Coordinates of C-alpha atoms and ligand atoms in Angstrom, one line a residue:
M103 CA -40.2 77.4 2.2
K104 CA -36.9 76.2 0.8
H105 CA -35.9 76.9 -2.8
I106 CA -33.1 75.9 -5.1
Q107 CA -30.0 78.1 -4.4
L108 CA -27.3 79.4 -6.7
S109 CA -23.9 80.1 -5.2
Y110 CA -20.8 81.3 -7.1
D111 CA -18.2 82.1 -4.5
K112 CA -15.9 79.6 -6.2
V113 CA -15.7 81.7 -9.4
L114 CA -14.4 84.8 -7.6
D115 CA -10.7 83.8 -7.9
F116 CA -11.2 84.1 -11.7
V117 CA -13.6 87.0 -12.1
S118 CA -14.2 89.7 -9.6
A119 CA -17.4 90.3 -7.6
E120 CA -17.3 93.9 -8.8
K121 CA -17.3 92.8 -12.5
I122 CA -20.3 90.6 -11.8
A123 CA -22.1 93.4 -10.0
D124 CA -21.5 95.6 -13.1
Y125 CA -24.0 93.4 -15.0
E126 CA -26.9 94.5 -12.9
N127 CA -28.1 97.1 -15.4
D128 CA -27.5 95.0 -18.5
V129 CA -29.4 92.1 -16.9
K130 CA -32.2 94.4 -15.9
V131 CA -32.4 95.6 -19.5
A132 CA -32.4 92.0 -20.8
N133 CA -35.1 90.9 -18.3
E134 CA -37.2 93.9 -19.3
A135 CA -36.8 93.0 -22.9
L136 CA -38.2 89.6 -22.2
H137 CA -41.1 90.9 -20.1
N138 CA -42.0 93.8 -22.4
G139 CA -41.5 91.6 -25.6
T140 CA -39.0 94.1 -27.1
G141 CA -36.1 91.7 -27.7
K142 CA -35.1 89.4 -30.4
G143 CA -37.4 86.5 -31.0
N144 CA -40.3 88.2 -29.2
D145 CA -42.9 86.0 -30.9
F146 CA -41.7 83.1 -28.7
L147 CA -42.3 84.3 -25.2
G148 CA -45.2 82.0 -24.4
W149 CA -43.0 80.2 -21.8
L150 CA -42.3 83.3 -19.8
N151 CA -45.5 83.5 -17.8
L152 CA -46.6 80.0 -18.6
P153 CA -46.4 78.5 -15.1
S154 CA -48.7 81.1 -13.6
S155 CA -51.1 80.9 -16.5
I156 CA -51.7 77.1 -16.4
N157 CA -55.3 76.7 -15.3
E158 CA -57.2 73.9 -13.4
A159 CA -59.1 72.8 -16.5
H160 CA -55.9 72.3 -18.5
L161 CA -54.2 70.3 -15.7
A162 CA -57.4 68.2 -15.4
D163 CA -57.5 67.5 -19.1
V164 CA -53.8 66.4 -19.1
E165 CA -54.4 64.2 -16.0
N166 CA -57.5 62.6 -17.4
T167 CA -55.8 61.8 -20.7
A168 CA -52.9 60.4 -18.8
K169 CA -55.3 58.3 -16.8
L170 CA -56.8 56.7 -19.9
L171 CA -53.4 55.7 -21.2
R172 CA -52.3 54.5 -17.7
E173 CA -55.4 52.3 -17.5
N174 CA -55.1 50.8 -20.9
C175 CA -51.4 50.4 -21.6
E176 CA -48.5 48.4 -20.3
V177 CA -46.1 50.6 -22.3
V178 CA -46.5 54.1 -23.6
V179 CA -44.2 55.2 -26.4
V180 CA -43.4 58.9 -26.4
I181 CA -42.5 59.9 -29.9
G182 CA -40.5 63.2 -30.3
I183 CA -37.0 64.6 -30.8
G184 CA -35.2 67.6 -29.2
G185 CA -37.5 69.8 -27.2
S186 CA -40.3 67.4 -28.0
Y187 CA -38.9 64.6 -25.7
L188 CA -35.9 65.8 -23.7
G189 CA -37.9 67.6 -21.0
A190 CA -40.2 64.7 -20.3
K191 CA -37.4 62.2 -20.3
A192 CA -35.3 64.4 -18.0
V193 CA -38.1 64.7 -15.4
I194 CA -39.3 61.0 -15.7
D195 CA -35.7 59.7 -15.3
A196 CA -35.0 62.0 -12.3
L197 CA -38.1 60.8 -10.5
S198 CA -38.1 57.1 -11.4
N199 CA -36.6 54.2 -9.6
S200 CA -33.2 53.6 -11.3
F201 CA -34.2 50.0 -12.1
D202 CA -37.7 50.8 -13.1
W203 CA -37.8 48.7 -16.2
L204 CA -37.0 45.6 -14.1
Q205 CA -39.9 46.0 -11.7
T206 CA -42.5 43.3 -12.2
E207 CA -45.3 44.7 -9.9
R208 CA -46.1 47.9 -11.7
K209 CA -48.4 50.8 -10.8
N210 CA -47.4 52.7 -13.9
P211 CA -46.9 51.9 -17.6
V212 CA -43.3 51.8 -18.8
V213 CA -42.5 54.9 -20.7
V214 CA -40.2 54.4 -23.7
Y215 CA -39.1 56.8 -26.4
A216 CA -39.0 56.7 -30.2
G217 CA -38.4 59.3 -33.0
Q218 CA -35.3 60.7 -31.2
N219 CA -33.1 58.9 -33.6
I220 CA -33.2 57.0 -37.0
G221 CA -31.6 53.8 -35.7
E222 CA -33.0 50.9 -37.6
D223 CA -31.9 48.4 -34.9
Y224 CA -33.5 50.7 -32.2
L225 CA -36.8 50.7 -34.0
Y226 CA -36.7 47.0 -34.9
E227 CA -36.0 46.1 -31.2
L228 CA -38.7 48.5 -30.0
Q229 CA -41.3 47.0 -32.3
E230 CA -40.3 43.4 -31.3
L231 CA -40.7 44.5 -27.6
L232 CA -44.2 45.9 -28.3
K233 CA -45.5 42.7 -30.0
N234 CA -48.3 41.3 -28.0
K235 CA -48.1 44.2 -25.5
K236 CA -50.8 46.7 -24.8
F237 CA -49.2 49.9 -25.8
G238 CA -50.2 53.5 -26.5
I239 CA -48.5 56.4 -28.3
I240 CA -48.0 60.0 -27.5
S241 CA -46.8 61.6 -30.7
I242 CA -45.2 65.0 -30.2
S243 CA -44.0 67.4 -32.8
K244 CA -44.6 71.2 -32.7
S245 CA -44.0 71.5 -36.5
G246 CA -45.6 68.2 -37.2
T247 CA -43.2 67.6 -40.0
T248 CA -39.9 66.5 -38.4
T249 CA -38.6 63.4 -40.2
E250 CA -37.4 61.3 -37.2
P251 CA -40.7 61.3 -35.2
A252 CA -42.8 61.2 -38.4
L253 CA -41.0 58.0 -39.4
A254 CA -41.3 56.4 -36.0
F255 CA -45.0 57.3 -35.8
R256 CA -45.7 55.8 -39.2
L257 CA -44.2 52.5 -38.0
L258 CA -45.7 52.4 -34.6
K259 CA -49.2 53.6 -35.6
T260 CA -49.3 50.8 -38.2
Q261 CA -48.2 48.3 -35.6
L262 CA -50.8 49.5 -33.1
E263 CA -53.6 49.3 -35.7
E264 CA -52.5 45.8 -36.6
Q265 CA -52.5 44.7 -33.0
Q266 CA -55.6 46.5 -31.8
G267 CA -57.7 47.2 -34.9
K268 CA -58.1 50.7 -36.3
E269 CA -60.9 51.9 -34.1
S270 CA -59.4 50.7 -30.8
A271 CA -56.0 52.1 -31.8
K272 CA -57.5 55.6 -32.0
K273 CA -58.2 55.6 -28.3
L274 CA -54.6 54.8 -27.6
I275 CA -53.0 57.6 -29.5
V276 CA -52.6 61.2 -28.3
C277 CA -51.0 63.9 -30.5
V278 CA -49.3 67.2 -29.2
T279 CA -48.8 69.6 -32.1
D280 CA -49.6 72.9 -33.7
K281 CA -53.2 74.1 -33.6
A282 CA -53.5 74.4 -37.4
K283 CA -50.3 73.6 -39.3
G284 CA -48.4 70.4 -40.1
A285 CA -49.0 66.8 -41.1
L286 CA -49.5 65.6 -37.5
R287 CA -52.4 68.2 -37.0
T288 CA -54.0 67.1 -40.3
L289 CA -53.8 63.5 -39.3
A290 CA -55.1 64.1 -35.8
N291 CA -58.0 66.0 -37.1
Q292 CA -58.8 63.7 -39.9
E293 CA -58.7 60.6 -37.7
G294 CA -60.4 62.2 -34.7
L295 CA -57.4 61.5 -32.4
K296 CA -57.2 63.2 -29.0
S297 CA -54.8 66.1 -29.3
F298 CA -53.3 69.0 -27.4
V299 CA -52.3 72.3 -29.0
L300 CA -48.7 73.5 -28.6
E301 CA -49.0 77.3 -28.9
D302 CA -46.9 79.0 -31.6
S303 CA -45.3 81.2 -28.9
V304 CA -43.7 78.3 -27.1
G305 CA -40.5 76.9 -28.8
G306 CA -39.7 73.2 -28.5
R307 CA -36.9 73.6 -26.0
Y308 CA -39.1 75.8 -23.7
S309 CA -42.1 73.5 -23.9
V310 CA -41.6 71.0 -21.0
L311 CA -44.3 72.7 -18.9
T312 CA -46.9 72.3 -21.7
P313 CA -48.5 68.9 -22.6
V314 CA -45.2 68.1 -24.4
G315 CA -43.7 67.4 -21.0
L316 CA -46.7 67.3 -18.7
L317 CA -48.6 64.5 -20.4
P318 CA -45.7 61.9 -20.5
I319 CA -44.8 62.9 -16.9
A320 CA -48.4 62.3 -15.7
V321 CA -48.5 59.0 -17.6
A322 CA -45.4 57.9 -15.7
G323 CA -47.3 58.5 -12.5
F324 CA -45.7 61.8 -11.3
D325 CA -47.4 64.9 -9.8
I326 CA -47.5 67.5 -12.5
R327 CA -49.3 69.9 -10.1
Q328 CA -46.2 70.0 -7.9
L329 CA -44.0 70.4 -11.0
V330 CA -46.0 73.4 -12.1
Q331 CA -46.1 74.8 -8.6
G332 CA -42.3 74.7 -8.4
A333 CA -42.1 76.5 -11.7
R334 CA -44.6 79.1 -10.5
E335 CA -42.5 79.9 -7.4
M336 CA -39.4 80.3 -9.6
E337 CA -41.3 82.5 -12.0
T338 CA -41.9 84.9 -9.1
I339 CA -38.4 84.6 -7.7
C340 CA -36.8 85.3 -11.1
G341 CA -39.4 88.1 -11.9
L342 CA -38.8 91.7 -12.9
D343 CA -39.4 93.0 -9.4
T344 CA -36.6 90.9 -7.8
P345 CA -33.4 92.8 -7.2
F346 CA -30.2 91.4 -8.9
A347 CA -28.8 90.3 -5.6
E348 CA -31.8 88.0 -5.0
N349 CA -32.5 86.8 -8.5
P350 CA -30.7 83.5 -9.2
A351 CA -31.5 83.6 -13.0
A352 CA -30.1 87.1 -13.3
Q353 CA -26.9 86.1 -11.4
Y354 CA -26.4 82.9 -13.3
A355 CA -26.7 84.7 -16.6
A356 CA -24.3 87.4 -15.4
V357 CA -21.6 85.1 -14.0
R358 CA -21.5 82.8 -17.0
N359 CA -21.3 85.7 -19.4
E360 CA -18.4 87.2 -17.5
L361 CA -16.6 83.9 -17.4
Y362 CA -17.2 83.6 -21.2
R363 CA -15.7 87.1 -21.8
N364 CA -12.7 85.9 -19.8
G365 CA -12.0 82.9 -22.1
K366 CA -14.1 80.3 -20.4
K367 CA -15.8 79.0 -23.5
I368 CA -17.1 75.7 -22.2
E369 CA -19.6 75.2 -19.4
I370 CA -19.8 71.7 -18.0
L371 CA -23.0 70.8 -16.1
V372 CA -22.0 68.4 -13.3
N373 CA -24.2 66.1 -11.2
Y374 CA -23.4 63.6 -8.5
H375 CA -26.8 62.0 -8.7
P376 CA -27.0 59.6 -11.7
K377 CA -30.8 60.1 -12.2
L378 CA -30.1 63.7 -13.3
H379 CA -28.2 62.6 -16.5
Y380 CA -31.1 63.6 -18.7
I381 CA -31.6 66.9 -16.9
S382 CA -28.1 67.7 -18.4
E383 CA -29.2 66.5 -21.8
W384 CA -32.2 68.8 -21.7
W385 CA -30.1 71.7 -20.4
K386 CA -27.6 71.2 -23.3
Q387 CA -30.3 71.5 -25.8
L388 CA -31.7 74.6 -24.1
Y389 CA -28.4 76.5 -23.9
G390 CA -26.8 75.0 -27.1
E391 CA -29.7 75.8 -29.4
S392 CA -30.5 79.1 -27.8
E393 CA -26.9 80.6 -27.6
G394 CA -24.8 78.9 -30.2
K395 CA -25.2 81.2 -33.2
E396 CA -23.5 84.0 -35.1
H397 CA -20.2 82.2 -34.2
K398 CA -20.8 82.9 -30.5
G399 CA -21.9 81.0 -27.4
I400 CA -20.7 79.0 -24.5
F401 CA -20.4 75.3 -25.5
P402 CA -22.7 73.3 -23.1
A403 CA -21.2 70.0 -22.0
S404 CA -22.0 67.6 -19.1
V405 CA -20.6 64.9 -16.9
D406 CA -22.0 62.5 -14.3
F407 CA -19.8 62.3 -11.3
T408 CA -18.2 60.4 -9.7
T409 CA -18.5 58.1 -12.7
D410 CA -16.9 60.4 -15.2
L411 CA -14.2 61.5 -12.7
H412 CA -12.6 58.2 -13.8
S413 CA -12.6 59.3 -17.4
M414 CA -13.2 63.0 -18.1
G415 CA -11.8 63.9 -14.6
Q416 CA -8.3 64.0 -16.0
W417 CA -9.2 66.5 -18.7
I418 CA -11.1 68.7 -16.4
Q419 CA -8.4 68.8 -13.8
D420 CA -5.5 69.3 -16.2
G421 CA -6.6 70.0 -19.8
E422 CA -7.0 73.3 -21.6
R423 CA -8.2 76.0 -19.2
T424 CA -11.2 77.1 -21.2
I425 CA -13.8 75.5 -19.0
F426 CA -16.0 76.2 -16.0
E427 CA -18.3 73.9 -14.1
T428 CA -21.9 74.3 -12.8
V429 CA -22.5 71.6 -10.2
I430 CA -26.1 70.5 -9.4
S431 CA -25.9 69.4 -5.8
V432 CA -28.7 67.5 -4.2
K433 CA -28.8 68.3 -0.4
E434 CA -30.9 65.3 0.8
P435 CA -31.3 62.0 -1.1
N436 CA -34.8 60.4 -0.9
Y437 CA -33.5 57.3 0.9
T438 CA -30.8 56.5 3.5
K439 CA -28.1 53.8 3.3
A440 CA -25.3 53.4 5.8
V441 CA -21.9 51.7 5.2
P442 CA -21.9 48.4 7.3
F443 CA -19.1 47.5 9.7
S444 CA -16.9 44.4 8.8
E445 CA -15.0 42.3 11.4
E446 CA -12.4 41.4 8.8
N447 CA -12.2 44.8 7.2
L448 CA -10.4 43.3 4.3
D449 CA -11.4 46.2 2.0
G450 CA -10.1 48.7 4.6
L451 CA -13.4 50.5 4.6
N452 CA -14.2 50.5 8.3
F453 CA -13.3 54.1 8.6
L454 CA -16.6 54.7 6.7
A455 CA -18.6 52.3 8.8
G456 CA -21.8 53.9 10.1
K457 CA -21.5 56.8 7.7
R458 CA -24.2 57.4 5.0
V459 CA -23.3 56.6 1.4
D460 CA -24.3 60.2 0.7
E461 CA -21.7 61.5 3.1
V462 CA -19.0 59.7 1.0
N463 CA -20.6 61.2 -2.2
K464 CA -20.7 64.7 -0.6
M465 CA -17.0 64.5 0.3
A466 CA -16.3 63.4 -3.2
E467 CA -18.2 66.5 -4.4
L468 CA -16.5 68.9 -2.1
G469 CA -13.0 67.4 -2.7
T470 CA -13.5 67.6 -6.5
M471 CA -14.8 71.1 -6.3
I472 CA -11.7 72.2 -4.4
A473 CA -9.3 70.3 -6.7
H474 CA -10.9 71.7 -9.8
V475 CA -10.9 75.3 -8.5
D476 CA -7.2 74.8 -7.5
G477 CA -6.6 73.5 -11.1
G478 CA -8.1 76.6 -12.7
V479 CA -11.7 75.7 -13.2
P480 CA -14.3 78.2 -11.8
N481 CA -17.2 76.4 -10.1
L482 CA -20.8 77.5 -9.7
K483 CA -23.2 75.5 -7.6
I484 CA -27.0 75.0 -7.8
E485 CA -28.3 73.3 -4.7
L486 CA -31.5 71.3 -4.9
P487 CA -33.0 70.6 -1.5
K488 CA -34.3 67.2 -2.8
V489 CA -35.1 65.6 -6.2
N490 CA -38.9 65.8 -6.4
E491 CA -41.4 67.3 -8.7
F492 CA -41.5 70.7 -7.0
Y493 CA -37.7 71.4 -7.1
L494 CA -37.5 70.0 -10.6
G495 CA -40.2 72.5 -11.6
E496 CA -38.1 75.3 -10.0
L497 CA -34.9 74.1 -11.7
I498 CA -36.6 74.0 -15.2
Y499 CA -38.0 77.5 -14.9
F500 CA -34.7 78.9 -13.4
F501 CA -32.7 77.5 -16.4
E502 CA -35.2 78.8 -18.9
K503 CA -35.3 82.3 -17.5
A504 CA -31.5 82.5 -17.1
C505 CA -31.2 81.2 -20.7
G506 CA -33.4 84.0 -22.1
I507 CA -31.4 86.7 -20.1
S508 CA -28.0 85.2 -20.9
S509 CA -28.8 85.0 -24.6
Y510 CA -29.8 88.6 -24.7
L511 CA -26.5 89.5 -22.8
L512 CA -24.7 87.7 -25.6
G513 CA -26.7 89.5 -28.2
V514 CA -28.4 86.6 -29.9
N515 CA -31.9 85.5 -30.5
P516 CA -32.6 82.7 -27.9
F517 CA -35.6 81.4 -29.7
D518 CA -34.6 80.4 -33.2
Q519 CA -32.4 77.6 -34.4
P520 CA -31.4 78.4 -38.0
G521 CA -28.4 76.1 -37.9
V522 CA -30.6 73.0 -37.3
E523 CA -32.0 73.3 -40.8
D524 CA -28.8 72.8 -42.7
Y525 CA -28.5 69.0 -42.1
K526 CA -32.1 68.6 -43.0
R527 CA -31.7 70.2 -46.4
N528 CA -28.7 68.0 -47.2
M529 CA -30.5 64.9 -45.9
F530 CA -33.6 65.6 -48.0
A531 CA -31.4 66.3 -51.1
L532 CA -29.6 63.0 -50.6
L533 CA -32.8 61.2 -50.2
E534 CA -34.2 62.9 -53.3
K535 CA -37.3 64.3 -51.6
P536 CA -39.7 65.9 -54.1
G537 CA -39.1 69.6 -54.2
F538 CA -35.3 69.3 -53.5
E539 CA -34.3 68.5 -57.1
E540 CA -31.8 71.3 -57.4
E541 CA -30.2 70.6 -54.1
T542 CA -30.0 66.9 -55.0
K543 CA -28.1 67.7 -58.2
A544 CA -25.7 70.1 -56.3
I545 CA -24.9 67.7 -53.4
K546 CA -24.5 64.7 -55.7
A547 CA -21.9 66.6 -57.7
R548 CA -19.9 67.0 -54.5
L549 CA -19.7 63.3 -53.7
Ligands
PA5_203 O1 -36.1 73.4 -29.6 C1 -36.5 73.2 -30.7 O2 -37.3 73.9 -31.3 C2 -36.1 71.9 -31.6 O3 -35.1 71.2 -31.0 C3 -37.3 71.0 -31.7 O4 -37.8 70.7 -30.4 C4 -37.0 69.8 -32.4 O5 -36.3 70.0 -33.6 C5 -38.3 69.0 -32.7 O6 -39.2 69.7 -33.5 P1 -40.7 69.4 -33.7 O7 -41.3 69.4 -32.3 O8 -41.2 70.5 -34.6 O9 -40.8 68.0 -34.3

């Protein structure tokens, strides 16, 4: 059985193999703190053994709910922000046809997103699109009180009720939220909407393997069992019993912390496979919100190559030497396409005739890696045998586990996000939300 592979030989000109090996004990302590629940944020470890604890009844419930939405909707709007939408979008985009929205003969409803911004034009255009369409809503909010998704839900639920009638609309709305707290739970209970519980112990950014991610992914027509199976395999591979030399999450956490201690403050996640763009967005939230606190933490950035080699490539090759790259490399694309021969050869590309497009891409990847390492940028590589549900499941759990270990090495709580509250307080004060009278007075005095 193949698995995703981590390699880091191209960091060894910058940090020594001995220094990395020295992390073995600290990583073990961090991993034990996760498994024994003795570290910071130990109320939020529900994701740790989640893949192996998902049972058949739960998967069937998610699949049956998805089936109802699939049978009754042309479009399903997933409402959520941050951890309540990024994981689903990352997996759906990675697995979907790149031109999915243009396909006329559809087996699956189109999945679109709302509540991840407060763009008036975005919401206007979405509501125009949904006019006269059979649509459904998956409303996701762990707290049930986040402004962006609550606002989008109010608009879209009203529209759905107007288009379908109140009773029919109820069958087309599914909520994923806390078991007892929050406005979304109150509403789901009062109106008798189908709902899934997001356990207190699973934070938003670690929730993609709960119904937060699984339900939209199943609605989009993908195999959530394979996704969970991949995550289960990785749970074992990254487990407590695996020695450091064989544990990719332990090694990734060690290498990136050693690079950070040596002045590499920015990690750029790189892909050569455009469908992985949102995997990077999900990863940025996971690492940014988990590690960026107490004035510490690697800044997570991302690029899509070769596209961004023609923009950010200059900076990466030649700018300030405070960066390292982690390249997600896909070994085998899902399709093949060869470069055709041309009699005229006006474009001079006959040297590529007969070669696969992916071979060109792979040489771009290798050439860039060598150039960037020569330019002073350490490179790690994560190889995915293929982009499919199973390996995405492995990748997700690998990154989650490494994030927990890495945050503990850094000395921060990986499971809170106190900094996210500051903008909310100011926004509520400026909007004169009841209960924020003092803050309103204070902030208005500063304008
Ligand atoms: O990772 C997190 O916890 C956050 O980014 C949340 O996912 C995000 O703020 C959305 O919160 P909620 O699901 O409570 O609406």
